[in-house]
Amino acid sequence: MNAKDTRAAVSSPLAALSKCANALWSRPSVSISGLFVLLIAALAVLAPLVAPTNPYDLATVSILDGRLPPGQKMLDGTVALLGTDGAGRDVLSAILWGLRTSLIVAISSATIALTVGLTVGLAAAFYGGRLDAFLMRIVDIQLSFPAILVALVLLALLGKGIDKVIIALAIVQWAVYARTIRAAAMVERRKEYFEAATCLELSNGRIIWKHLLPNSVSSLIVLATLQTAHSITIEATLSFLGVGVPITEPSLGSLISNGFDFILSGAYWITFFPGIMLLATVAAINIFGDQLRTIINPRLSR
């Protein structure tokens, strides 16, 4: 394989991604789930503009509006389409602001974990030997503990805060990325274009980032999608348990927790609607990621 063939091997992932995108949008389940995810992201970004009220502005929240059923008017005349919680906050507005927090935490932690895991996995695959064994034993130790347990311990040490939750989730997830990228890179190392790049005496950095990474990135795209949904679930669980984001910050998990005590009293909407939004968001992202995995690796659908 000459240098021209090597460059063609590098550019092939771009063509594969384009073909993958066309195949994705030709499937109804993917189109619906993808559009729903885009809608959720848009609502989260535009929450300050589209939310009927700011549920965390104490100057506009009245306890007299507490536990209003869906469709009732609040004291300021605003219709609470999904009702209000025990503190008098509009549930719809709280959900939109909670989505904003959940997506910020999930995307930020996934980005950090992806960066760390990518570096570790590529280094282990490229250099091999003792470095590979050492790094993979660390990964094995990390993966041997339940993710929620590690997150609880880290937050007990770090304290509450959105930044603390992001750090905890990044630490929990980086090993998954490292293991996945190492496996993909090990397969690519056996191919001819990698041998050609080595014979051309290119620098290690150029081989890793210009040749090895582009041809291993497809599996990371799928993993990042699924891990984002996993991050949303873990963040909601931590917030539900009271160890995630502070109570003054919006979160789907804390909204579900706030309404848990009112379920038996008939105020089901305080927990029900945030729970439905959490379920729909995670399900849409998982469906999209699962279909993406099937298209990238057609053998999984057989």
XYZ file of C-alpha atoms in Angstrom:
302
model
C 0.000 0.000 0.000
C 1.427 3.357 -1.029
C 0.911 6.815 0.462
C -2.115 7.473 -1.775
C -3.809 4.317 -0.532
C -3.027 5.315 3.019
C -4.742 8.684 2.552
C -7.742 6.928 1.018
C -7.985 4.690 4.075
C -8.031 7.749 6.284
C -10.740 9.511 4.262
C -12.949 6.405 4.127
C -14.504 7.048 7.571
C -15.975 10.301 6.249
C -17.709 8.457 3.432
C -18.856 5.796 5.891
C -20.321 8.431 8.204
C -22.187 10.042 5.297
C -23.591 6.692 4.231
C -24.516 5.946 7.852
C -26.392 9.255 8.174
C -28.432 8.520 5.046
C -29.282 5.042 6.322
C -30.282 6.408 9.714
C -32.796 8.944 8.463
C -34.380 6.372 6.147
C -35.658 4.452 9.187
C -38.859 5.751 10.839
C -37.808 4.779 14.360
C -34.534 6.618 13.996
C -36.148 9.675 12.433
C -38.735 9.950 15.198
C -36.264 9.370 18.024
C -33.706 11.708 16.445
C -36.225 14.506 15.990
C -37.429 14.021 19.558
C -33.875 14.289 20.862
C -33.359 17.468 18.812
C -36.626 18.873 20.192
C -35.557 18.114 23.759
C -32.168 19.724 23.177
C -33.832 22.819 21.701
C -36.255 23.107 24.631
C -33.379 22.731 27.086
C -31.318 25.436 25.406
C -34.303 27.787 25.091
C -35.756 27.015 28.531
C -35.413 30.627 29.799
C -37.405 31.802 26.757
C -40.060 29.098 26.306
C -40.787 28.175 29.936
C -43.991 29.872 31.200
C -42.265 30.899 34.445
C -38.884 30.702 36.135
C -39.540 28.059 38.805
C -36.358 28.950 40.658
C -36.996 32.679 40.962
C -38.189 32.995 44.558
C -39.727 36.395 43.827
C -42.269 34.815 41.447
C -43.000 31.575 43.326
C -45.830 31.515 45.869
C -46.524 28.688 48.296
C -50.236 29.439 47.822
C -49.930 27.901 44.350
C -48.717 24.626 45.824
C -50.067 21.352 44.426
C -52.435 22.823 41.873
C -53.818 20.151 39.490
C -52.946 20.313 35.780
C -54.781 23.068 33.930
C -55.381 25.288 36.960
C -54.485 28.978 37.077
C -51.839 30.292 39.456
C -52.145 33.536 41.372
C -50.410 35.521 38.623
C -52.864 34.222 36.034
C -50.477 31.750 34.373
C -52.088 28.415 33.529
C -50.152 25.493 35.022
C -50.594 23.001 32.173
C -48.936 20.189 34.153
C -49.851 21.478 37.609
C -47.564 22.788 40.336
C -45.399 21.107 42.940
C -45.487 21.459 46.711
C -43.539 24.727 46.621
C -45.857 26.314 44.057
C -43.532 25.956 41.067
C -44.951 25.278 37.614
C -44.124 21.647 36.805
C -43.804 22.273 33.047
C -41.312 25.089 33.612
C -39.407 22.988 36.149
C -39.173 20.118 33.636
C -37.760 22.394 30.937
C -35.160 23.821 33.320
C -34.442 20.319 34.604
C -33.776 19.096 31.069
C -31.289 21.925 30.691
C -29.348 20.772 33.760
C -29.522 17.084 32.826
C -28.175 17.675 29.311
C -25.411 19.985 30.534
C -24.260 17.382 33.049
C -24.562 14.471 30.607
C -22.809 16.117 27.644
C -20.049 17.694 29.754
C -19.253 14.477 31.625
C -19.378 12.438 28.404
C -16.972 14.854 26.692
C -14.453 14.677 29.546
C -14.747 10.900 29.840
C -14.411 10.505 26.065
C -11.253 12.628 25.991
C -9.584 10.715 28.822
C -10.733 7.294 27.636
C -9.709 8.030 24.059
C -6.192 9.009 25.105
C -5.750 6.008 27.391
C -7.226 3.520 24.912
C -5.140 4.710 21.956
C -1.962 4.740 24.022
C -2.613 1.209 25.263
C -3.342 -0.116 21.765
C -0.468 1.631 20.005
C 2.359 1.029 22.474
C 1.168 -2.281 23.893
C 3.403 -4.287 26.221
C 3.672 -3.236 29.850
C 1.929 0.082 29.292
C -1.057 -1.725 27.798
C -1.167 -4.212 30.664
C -0.880 -1.469 33.301
C -3.569 0.747 31.797
C -5.983 -2.112 31.191
C -5.626 -3.347 34.775
C -6.657 0.109 35.949
C -9.618 -0.072 33.593
C -10.523 -3.537 34.912
C -10.476 -2.268 38.495
C -12.639 0.722 37.540
C -15.193 -1.453 35.727
C -15.403 -3.969 38.575
C -17.307 -1.459 40.733
C -20.949 -0.453 40.084
C -21.122 2.994 38.492
C -23.687 4.352 40.931
C -21.597 3.187 43.907
C -18.464 4.920 42.622
C -20.457 8.092 41.921
C -21.925 8.074 45.442
C -18.488 7.699 47.022
C -16.990 10.459 44.870
C -19.819 12.884 45.637
C -19.500 12.104 49.324
C -15.875 13.237 49.056
C -16.358 16.133 46.619
C -19.657 17.520 47.915
C -22.707 18.795 46.030
C -22.661 20.914 42.899
C -23.129 20.559 39.149
C -19.374 20.657 38.589
C -18.890 17.920 41.192
C -21.500 15.717 39.503
C -19.807 16.230 36.120
C -16.432 15.208 37.565
C -17.923 12.156 39.280
C -19.705 10.959 36.133
C -16.585 11.515 34.012
C -14.530 9.383 36.417
C -17.223 6.703 36.341
C -17.363 6.518 32.529
C -13.836 7.032 31.178
C -12.909 3.342 31.549
C -15.740 2.273 29.228
C -14.431 4.557 26.489
C -10.862 3.381 27.051
C -11.800 -0.284 26.746
C -13.874 0.300 23.609
C -11.353 2.419 21.719
C -8.522 0.036 22.613
C -10.454 -2.911 21.164
C -11.222 -0.996 17.950
C -7.642 0.267 17.633
C -6.198 -3.212 18.124
C -8.222 -4.396 15.134
C -7.006 -1.469 13.015
C -3.369 -2.174 13.926
C -3.559 -5.469 12.005
C -4.599 -3.811 8.750
C -2.320 -2.966 5.840
C -2.713 0.812 5.957
C -1.289 0.826 9.501
C 1.719 -1.169 8.361
C 2.169 1.200 5.426
C 2.098 4.239 7.716
C 4.686 2.562 9.953
C 6.939 1.727 7.013
C 6.822 5.362 5.891
C 8.434 6.184 9.259
C 5.771 8.682 10.211
C 5.852 10.035 13.757
C 3.917 8.163 16.438
C 1.617 11.120 16.992
C 0.726 11.346 13.303
C 0.054 7.619 13.049
C -2.179 7.689 16.133
C -4.193 10.845 15.451
C -4.188 10.877 11.636
C -4.520 7.166 10.871
C -5.455 5.041 13.870
C -8.079 7.332 15.432
C -10.141 8.209 12.303
C -10.568 4.528 11.460
C -11.586 3.634 15.031
C -13.986 6.491 15.695
C -17.219 4.849 14.497
C -17.552 2.726 17.634
C -17.000 5.796 19.808
C -19.905 7.620 18.167
C -22.279 4.849 19.171
C -20.820 4.544 22.651
C -20.968 8.293 23.271
C -24.660 8.317 22.339
C -25.528 5.468 24.696
C -23.339 6.793 27.507
C -25.049 10.181 27.318
C -28.351 8.478 28.114
C -26.620 6.539 30.881
C -25.261 9.784 32.323
C -28.746 11.315 32.402
C -30.014 8.265 34.290
C -27.188 8.311 36.838
C -27.534 12.069 37.406
C -31.285 11.676 37.953
C -30.653 8.824 40.394
C -28.103 10.825 42.360
C -30.387 13.862 42.488
C -33.308 11.668 43.566
C -31.187 10.358 46.441
C -30.287 13.943 47.403
C -26.548 13.713 46.663
C -26.528 15.134 43.134
C -27.096 18.724 42.121
C -28.109 21.115 44.944
C -31.798 21.453 45.746
C -31.691 25.031 44.440
C -30.774 23.775 40.945
C -33.338 22.269 38.529
C -33.036 18.543 37.880
C -35.424 15.837 36.707
C -34.232 13.584 39.507
C -34.882 16.181 42.208
C -38.318 16.947 40.709
C -39.258 13.281 40.938
C -37.947 13.179 44.496
C -39.915 16.303 45.480
C -43.193 14.751 44.388
C -42.541 11.285 45.779
C -44.084 12.147 49.158
C -47.271 13.430 47.512
C -48.076 10.358 45.392
C -50.316 8.773 48.006
C -52.116 12.086 48.619
C -53.303 12.231 45.003
C -50.846 14.830 43.643
C -49.444 12.337 41.165
C -48.467 14.952 38.561
C -45.515 16.264 40.586
C -43.628 13.005 40.051
C -45.445 11.550 37.051
C -44.666 14.163 34.398
C -40.936 14.578 35.238
C -40.668 10.780 35.292
C -42.321 10.491 31.876
C -39.974 13.133 30.451
C -36.932 11.334 31.884
C -38.156 8.004 30.474
C -38.908 9.478 27.040
C -35.549 11.261 26.830
C -33.475 8.229 27.783
C -35.542 5.918 25.567
C -35.200 8.200 22.520
C -31.429 8.482 22.924
C -31.075 4.715 23.437
C -33.216 3.908 20.381
C -31.171 6.277 18.262
C -27.889 4.832 19.566
C -29.042 1.234 19.129
C -30.072 1.817 15.520
C -26.805 3.627 14.893
C -24.896 0.610 16.219
C -26.882 -1.739 13.955
C -26.137 0.345 10.862
C -22.431 0.656 11.634
C -22.198 -3.077 12.346
C -24.908 -4.858 10.273
C -23.961 -8.259 11.723
C -25.678 -7.266 14.990
C -29.087 -7.262 13.274
C -28.788 -10.869 12.105
